[in-house]
Short mmCIF file of C-alpha atoms in Angstrom, two decimals:
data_model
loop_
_atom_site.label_atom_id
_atom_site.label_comp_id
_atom_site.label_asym_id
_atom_site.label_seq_id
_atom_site.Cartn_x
_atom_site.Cartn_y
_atom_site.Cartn_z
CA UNK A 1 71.89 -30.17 88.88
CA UNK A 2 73.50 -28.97 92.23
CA UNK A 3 76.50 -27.38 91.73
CA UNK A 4 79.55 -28.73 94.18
CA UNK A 5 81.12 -25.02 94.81
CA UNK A 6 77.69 -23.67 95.78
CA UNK A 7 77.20 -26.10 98.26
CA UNK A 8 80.71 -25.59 99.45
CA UNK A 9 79.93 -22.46 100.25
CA UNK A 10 76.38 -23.40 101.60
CA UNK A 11 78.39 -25.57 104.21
CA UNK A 12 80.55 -22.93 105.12
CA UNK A 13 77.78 -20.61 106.02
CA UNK A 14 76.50 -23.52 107.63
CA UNK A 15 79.93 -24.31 109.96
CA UNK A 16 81.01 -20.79 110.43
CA UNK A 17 77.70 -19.22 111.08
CA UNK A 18 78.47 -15.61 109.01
CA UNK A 19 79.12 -14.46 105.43
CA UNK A 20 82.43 -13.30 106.76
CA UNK A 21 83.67 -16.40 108.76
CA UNK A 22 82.39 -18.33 105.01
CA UNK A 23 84.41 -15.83 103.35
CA UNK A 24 87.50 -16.25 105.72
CA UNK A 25 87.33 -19.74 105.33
CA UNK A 26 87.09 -20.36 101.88
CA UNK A 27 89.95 -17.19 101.19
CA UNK A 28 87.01 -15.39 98.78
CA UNK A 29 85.30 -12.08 99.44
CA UNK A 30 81.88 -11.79 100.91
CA UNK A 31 80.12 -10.27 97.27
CA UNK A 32 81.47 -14.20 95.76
CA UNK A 33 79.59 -15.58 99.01
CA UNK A 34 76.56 -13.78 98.58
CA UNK A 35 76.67 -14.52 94.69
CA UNK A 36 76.98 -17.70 94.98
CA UNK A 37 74.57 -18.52 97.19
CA UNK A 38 72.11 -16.29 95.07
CA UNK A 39 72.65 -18.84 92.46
CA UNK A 40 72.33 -21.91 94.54
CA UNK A 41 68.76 -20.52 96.18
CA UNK A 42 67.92 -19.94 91.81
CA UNK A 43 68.79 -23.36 91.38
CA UNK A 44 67.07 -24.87 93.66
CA UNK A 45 63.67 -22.51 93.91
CA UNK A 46 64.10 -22.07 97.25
CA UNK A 47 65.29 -19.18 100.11
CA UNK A 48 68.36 -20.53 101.81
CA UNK A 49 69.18 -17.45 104.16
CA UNK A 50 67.28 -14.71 106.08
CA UNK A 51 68.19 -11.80 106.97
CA UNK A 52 68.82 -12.22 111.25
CA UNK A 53 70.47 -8.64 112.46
CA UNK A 54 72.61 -7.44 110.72
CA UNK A 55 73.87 -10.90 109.19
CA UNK A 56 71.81 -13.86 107.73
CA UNK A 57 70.45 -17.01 109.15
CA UNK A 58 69.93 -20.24 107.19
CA UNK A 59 66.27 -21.25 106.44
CA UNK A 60 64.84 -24.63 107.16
CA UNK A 61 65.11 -25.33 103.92
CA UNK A 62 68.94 -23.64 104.08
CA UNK A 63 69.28 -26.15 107.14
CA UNK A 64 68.43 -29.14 105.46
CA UNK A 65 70.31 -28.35 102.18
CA UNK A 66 73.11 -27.93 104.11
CA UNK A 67 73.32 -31.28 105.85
CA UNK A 68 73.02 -32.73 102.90
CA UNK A 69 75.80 -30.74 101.33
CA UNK A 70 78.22 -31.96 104.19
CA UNK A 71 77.54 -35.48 103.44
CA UNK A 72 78.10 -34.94 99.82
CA UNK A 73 81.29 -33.23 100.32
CA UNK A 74 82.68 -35.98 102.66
CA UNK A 75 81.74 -38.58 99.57
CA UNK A 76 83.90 -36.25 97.50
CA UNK A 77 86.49 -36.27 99.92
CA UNK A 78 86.55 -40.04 100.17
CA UNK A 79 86.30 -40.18 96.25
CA UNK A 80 89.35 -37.97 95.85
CA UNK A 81 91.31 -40.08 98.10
CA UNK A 82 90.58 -43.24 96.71
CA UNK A 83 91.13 -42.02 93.14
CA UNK A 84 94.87 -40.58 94.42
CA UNK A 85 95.47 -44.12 96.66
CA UNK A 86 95.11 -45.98 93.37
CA UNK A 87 97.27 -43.74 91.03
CA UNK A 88 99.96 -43.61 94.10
CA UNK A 89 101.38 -40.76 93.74
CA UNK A 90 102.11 -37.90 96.44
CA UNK A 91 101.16 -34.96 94.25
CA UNK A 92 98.85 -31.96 94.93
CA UNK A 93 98.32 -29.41 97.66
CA UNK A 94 98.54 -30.01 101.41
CA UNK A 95 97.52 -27.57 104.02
CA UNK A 96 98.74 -28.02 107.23
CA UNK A 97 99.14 -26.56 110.79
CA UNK A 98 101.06 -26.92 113.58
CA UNK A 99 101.56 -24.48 117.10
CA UNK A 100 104.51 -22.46 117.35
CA UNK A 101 106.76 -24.51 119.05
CA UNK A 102 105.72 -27.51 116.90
CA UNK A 103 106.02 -25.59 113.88
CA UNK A 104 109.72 -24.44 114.69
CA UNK A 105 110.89 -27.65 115.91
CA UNK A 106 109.58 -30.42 113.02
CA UNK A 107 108.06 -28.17 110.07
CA UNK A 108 111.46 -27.27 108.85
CA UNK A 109 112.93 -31.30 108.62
CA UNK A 110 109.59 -32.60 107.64
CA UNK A 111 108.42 -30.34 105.28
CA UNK A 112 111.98 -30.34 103.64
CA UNK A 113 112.16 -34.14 103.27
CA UNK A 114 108.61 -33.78 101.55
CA UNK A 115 109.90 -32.00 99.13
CA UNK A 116 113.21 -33.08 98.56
CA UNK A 117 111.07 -37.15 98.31
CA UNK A 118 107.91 -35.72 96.70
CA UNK A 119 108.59 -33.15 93.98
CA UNK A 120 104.74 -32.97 92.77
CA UNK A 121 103.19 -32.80 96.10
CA UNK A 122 103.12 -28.63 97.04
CA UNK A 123 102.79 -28.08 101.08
CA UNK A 124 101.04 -24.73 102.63
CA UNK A 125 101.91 -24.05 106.52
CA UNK A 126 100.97 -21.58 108.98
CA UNK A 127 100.97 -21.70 112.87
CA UNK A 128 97.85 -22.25 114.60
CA UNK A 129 97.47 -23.04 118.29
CA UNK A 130 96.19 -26.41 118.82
CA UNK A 131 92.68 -25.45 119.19
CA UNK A 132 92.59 -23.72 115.52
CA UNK A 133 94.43 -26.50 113.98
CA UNK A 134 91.85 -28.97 114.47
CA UNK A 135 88.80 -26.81 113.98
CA UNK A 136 90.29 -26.02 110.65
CA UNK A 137 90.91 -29.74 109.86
CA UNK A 138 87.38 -30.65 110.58
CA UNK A 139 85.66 -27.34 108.53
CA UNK A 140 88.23 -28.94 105.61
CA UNK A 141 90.18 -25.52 105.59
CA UNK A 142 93.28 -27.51 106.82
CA UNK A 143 94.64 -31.08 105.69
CA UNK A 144 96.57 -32.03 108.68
CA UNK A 145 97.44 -30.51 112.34
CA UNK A 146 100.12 -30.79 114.48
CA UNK A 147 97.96 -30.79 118.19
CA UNK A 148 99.27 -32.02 121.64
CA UNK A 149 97.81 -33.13 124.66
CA UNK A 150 99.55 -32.32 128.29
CA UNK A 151 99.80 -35.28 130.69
CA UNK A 152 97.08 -34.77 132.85
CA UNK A 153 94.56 -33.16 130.84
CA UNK A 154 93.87 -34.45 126.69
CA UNK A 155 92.39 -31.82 124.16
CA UNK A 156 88.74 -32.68 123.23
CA UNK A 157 88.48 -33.93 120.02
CA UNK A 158 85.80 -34.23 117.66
CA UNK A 159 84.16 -37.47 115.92
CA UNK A 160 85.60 -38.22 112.28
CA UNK A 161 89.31 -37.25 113.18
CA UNK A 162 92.41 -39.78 112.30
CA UNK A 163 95.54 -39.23 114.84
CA UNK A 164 98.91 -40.70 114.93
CA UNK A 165 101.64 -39.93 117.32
CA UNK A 166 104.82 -38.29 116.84
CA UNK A 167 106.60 -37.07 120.11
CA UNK A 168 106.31 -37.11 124.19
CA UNK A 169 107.94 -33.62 124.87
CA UNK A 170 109.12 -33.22 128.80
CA UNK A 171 108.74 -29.39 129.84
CA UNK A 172 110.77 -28.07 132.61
CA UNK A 173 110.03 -24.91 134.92
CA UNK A 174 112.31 -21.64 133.00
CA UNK A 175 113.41 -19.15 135.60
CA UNK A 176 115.61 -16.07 135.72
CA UNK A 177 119.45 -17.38 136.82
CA UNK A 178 119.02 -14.84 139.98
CA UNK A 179 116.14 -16.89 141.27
CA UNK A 180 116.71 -18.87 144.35
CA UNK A 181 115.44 -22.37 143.33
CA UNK A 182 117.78 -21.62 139.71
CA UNK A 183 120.72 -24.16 141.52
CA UNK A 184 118.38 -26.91 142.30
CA UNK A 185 118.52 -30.57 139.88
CA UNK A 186 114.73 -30.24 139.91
CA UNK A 187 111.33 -28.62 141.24
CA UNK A 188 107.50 -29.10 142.05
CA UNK A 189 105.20 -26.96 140.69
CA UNK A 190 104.14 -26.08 144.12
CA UNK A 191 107.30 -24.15 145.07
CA UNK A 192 106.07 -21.34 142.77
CA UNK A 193 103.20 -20.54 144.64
CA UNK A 194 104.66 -16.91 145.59
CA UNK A 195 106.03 -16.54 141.82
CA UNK A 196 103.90 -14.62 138.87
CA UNK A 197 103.48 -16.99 136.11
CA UNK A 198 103.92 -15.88 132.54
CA UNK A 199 101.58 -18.13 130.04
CA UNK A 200 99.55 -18.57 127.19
CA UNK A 201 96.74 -16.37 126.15
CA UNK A 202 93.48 -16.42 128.27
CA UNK A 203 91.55 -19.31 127.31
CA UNK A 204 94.08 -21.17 125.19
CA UNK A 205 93.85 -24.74 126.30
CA UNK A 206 97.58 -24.52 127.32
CA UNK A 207 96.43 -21.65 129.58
CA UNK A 208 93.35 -23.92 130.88
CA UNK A 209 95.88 -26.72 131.66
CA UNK A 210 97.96 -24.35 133.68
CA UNK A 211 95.46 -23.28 135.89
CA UNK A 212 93.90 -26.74 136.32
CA UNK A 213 97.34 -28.19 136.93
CA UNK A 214 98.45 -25.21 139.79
CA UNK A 215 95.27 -25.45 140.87
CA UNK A 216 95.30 -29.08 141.42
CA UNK A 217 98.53 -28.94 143.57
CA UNK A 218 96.82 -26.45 145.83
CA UNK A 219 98.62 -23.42 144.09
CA UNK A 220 96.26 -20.38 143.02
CA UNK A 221 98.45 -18.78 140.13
CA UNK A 222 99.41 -15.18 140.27
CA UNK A 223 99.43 -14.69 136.16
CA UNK A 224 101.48 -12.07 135.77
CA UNK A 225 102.07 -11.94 131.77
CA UNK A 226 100.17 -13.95 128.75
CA UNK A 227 101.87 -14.60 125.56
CA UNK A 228 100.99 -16.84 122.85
CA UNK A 229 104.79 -17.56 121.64
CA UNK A 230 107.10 -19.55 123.96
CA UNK A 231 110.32 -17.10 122.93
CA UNK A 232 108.26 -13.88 123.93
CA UNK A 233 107.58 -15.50 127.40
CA UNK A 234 111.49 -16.83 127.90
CA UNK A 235 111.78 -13.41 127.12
CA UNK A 236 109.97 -12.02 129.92
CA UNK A 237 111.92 -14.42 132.06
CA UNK A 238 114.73 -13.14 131.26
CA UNK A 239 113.88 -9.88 131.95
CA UNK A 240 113.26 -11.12 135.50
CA UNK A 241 109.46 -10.63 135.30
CA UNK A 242 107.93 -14.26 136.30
CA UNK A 243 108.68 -18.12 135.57
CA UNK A 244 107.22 -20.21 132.83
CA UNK A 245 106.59 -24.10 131.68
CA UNK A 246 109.58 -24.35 128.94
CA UNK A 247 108.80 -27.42 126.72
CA UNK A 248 112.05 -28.91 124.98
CA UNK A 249 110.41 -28.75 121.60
CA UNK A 250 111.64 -25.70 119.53
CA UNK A 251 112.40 -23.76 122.66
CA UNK A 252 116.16 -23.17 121.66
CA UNK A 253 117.71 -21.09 121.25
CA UNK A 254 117.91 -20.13 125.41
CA UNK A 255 117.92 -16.45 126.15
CA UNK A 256 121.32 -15.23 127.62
CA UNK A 257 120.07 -15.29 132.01
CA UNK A 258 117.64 -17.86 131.55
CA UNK A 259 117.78 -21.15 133.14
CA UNK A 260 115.53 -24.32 133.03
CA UNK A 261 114.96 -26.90 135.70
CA UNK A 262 113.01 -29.95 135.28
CA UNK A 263 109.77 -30.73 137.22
CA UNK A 264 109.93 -34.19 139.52
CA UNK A 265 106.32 -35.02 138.41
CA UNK A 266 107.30 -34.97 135.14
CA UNK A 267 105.53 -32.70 133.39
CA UNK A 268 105.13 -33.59 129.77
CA UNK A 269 103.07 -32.73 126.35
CA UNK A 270 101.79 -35.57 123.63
CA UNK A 271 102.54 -34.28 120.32
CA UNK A 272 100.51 -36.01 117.25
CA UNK A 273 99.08 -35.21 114.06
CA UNK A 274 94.99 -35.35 113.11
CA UNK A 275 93.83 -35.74 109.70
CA UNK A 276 89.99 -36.47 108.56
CA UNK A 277 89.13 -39.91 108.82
CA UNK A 278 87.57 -39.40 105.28
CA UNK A 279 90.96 -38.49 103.67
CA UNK A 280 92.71 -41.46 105.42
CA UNK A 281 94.02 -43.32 102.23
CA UNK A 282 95.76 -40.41 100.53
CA UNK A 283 98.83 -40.87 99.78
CA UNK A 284 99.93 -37.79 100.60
CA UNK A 285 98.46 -37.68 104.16
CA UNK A 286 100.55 -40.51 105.25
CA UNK A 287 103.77 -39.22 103.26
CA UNK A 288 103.34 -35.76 105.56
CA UNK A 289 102.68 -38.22 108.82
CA UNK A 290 105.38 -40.05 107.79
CA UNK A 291 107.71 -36.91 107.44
CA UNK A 292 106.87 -35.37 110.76
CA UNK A 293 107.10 -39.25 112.89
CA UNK A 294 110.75 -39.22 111.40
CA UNK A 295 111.53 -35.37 112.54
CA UNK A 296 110.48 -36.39 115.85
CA UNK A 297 112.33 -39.78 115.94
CA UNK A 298 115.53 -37.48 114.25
CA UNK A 299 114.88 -35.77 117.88
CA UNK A 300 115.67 -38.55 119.90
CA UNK A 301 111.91 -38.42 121.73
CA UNK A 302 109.64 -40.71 119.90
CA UNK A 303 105.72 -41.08 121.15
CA UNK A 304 105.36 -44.74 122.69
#
């Protein structure tokens, strides 16, 4: 008989690619990792891994134990959430992830109606740029993920993934007061083309979509400053040191000499939650979509 936690682990080696990234993933050392899948390569009277380096590599027969293992953990998946649609209840854990901004502006409404309605159900957060959020939904680390897509330029996204929308967030250009377009009611992109840019970090898609979206005005962006948090880079504007894209969501407080103009092409962000098609009917998925579409109604900037 197979035994489900081995071949957890087996598909975690399997997604991840490393004992370590397997450990990571699954929050257990590497010695459990190894152990376990000592016992699963008993059990089945086969070698699973190989040494390749100095890490491992999964054998053919590894390979093929492992996409079966995926399969039968997405059964189990769809078993659990059937079994929890028909009792009803919201109970349990949820894991879920959201970016910064997203995280400061509709994690603490949400996840405080969730459990102020919900009692039973317990909710784990953390902050993940988009990116991580829904590479941890589809390895099964996460539950849910608050993502976003800019205007011009959507975030690939994978095959078995559920989404619903909860906000359209406009972003405006943030500049120190002393600059000279400060005064104006609004701005093109393309009148920064002699300003240093502060942003995200390098190859963050919100970095990516900067470049492509100077770049595609005929601007070649002097990147001055990266920083991963949107109050480190007001910061820096403040401090006179470049200009940045300011979204509205969970960008206030406004540092004292920082002002914010908005962009005539409107520049916007699509914020919405993904989930695994597999754990569609859980109850306590669509309580936690629920949740966060009310935070960002409460806003006053719904998704169409």
């Amino acid at each position: 008989m197979l035994n489900l936690e081995r071949l957890r682990v087996l598909d975690a080696l399997a997604r991840h690619g490393s004992v370590s990234g397997a450990a990571d993933a699954l929050h257990v050392t590497t010695s459990a990792v190894s152990q376990q899948m000592t016992k699963l390569e008993r059990e089945v009277g086969q070698q699973l891994l190989a040494k390749h380096g100095r890490g491992v590599r999964l054998t053919d027969a590894g390979r093929l134990l492992s996409e079966h293992a995926a399969r039968i953990l997405s059964q189990v998946e769809l078993a659990q959430a059937d079994l929890e649609a028909q009792r009803g209840q919201v109970a349990g854990e949820l894991r879920i992830a959201a970016f910064p901004t997203a995280a400061r502006g509709l994690f603490p409404a949400a996840l405080s109606a969730l459990r102020a309605e919900h009692p039973q159900l317990r909710v784990r957060s953390q902050e993940l740029e988009p990116e991580g959020g829904v590479a941890g939904v589809v390895r099964g680390d996460l539950d849910l993920a608050v993502v976003l897509d800019w205007y011009n330029k959507p975030m690939p996204m994978p095959d078995g993934l559920v989404k619903a929308s909860i906000l359209d967030d406009p972003a405006d250009i943030a500049m120190h007061a002393g600059h000279p377009l400060a005064g104006r009611d609004e701005v093109g992109l393309e009148d920064f083309a002699d300003d240093e840019w502060i942003t995200w970090g390098e190859g963050e898609f919100c970095h990516e979509w900067l470049l492509f979206t100077l770049r595609a005005r005929g601007v070649e962006p002097q990147v001055g400053h990266r920083a991963a948090e949107t109050h480190t880079q007001l910061g820096l504007v403040a401090a006179g040191l470049g200009v940045c894209v300011a979204p509205l969501l969970g960008r206030d407080p406004m540092p004292e000499g920082v002002v914010t103009v908005p962009v005539r092409q409107q520049v916007r962000r699509h914020v919405y939650v993904v989930w695994r098609a597999d754990a569609d009917r859980r109850p306590s998925i669509r309580a936690a979509v629920e949740a966060l579409q009310k935070a960002g109604a409460d806003l006053g900037r719904t998704a169409p």
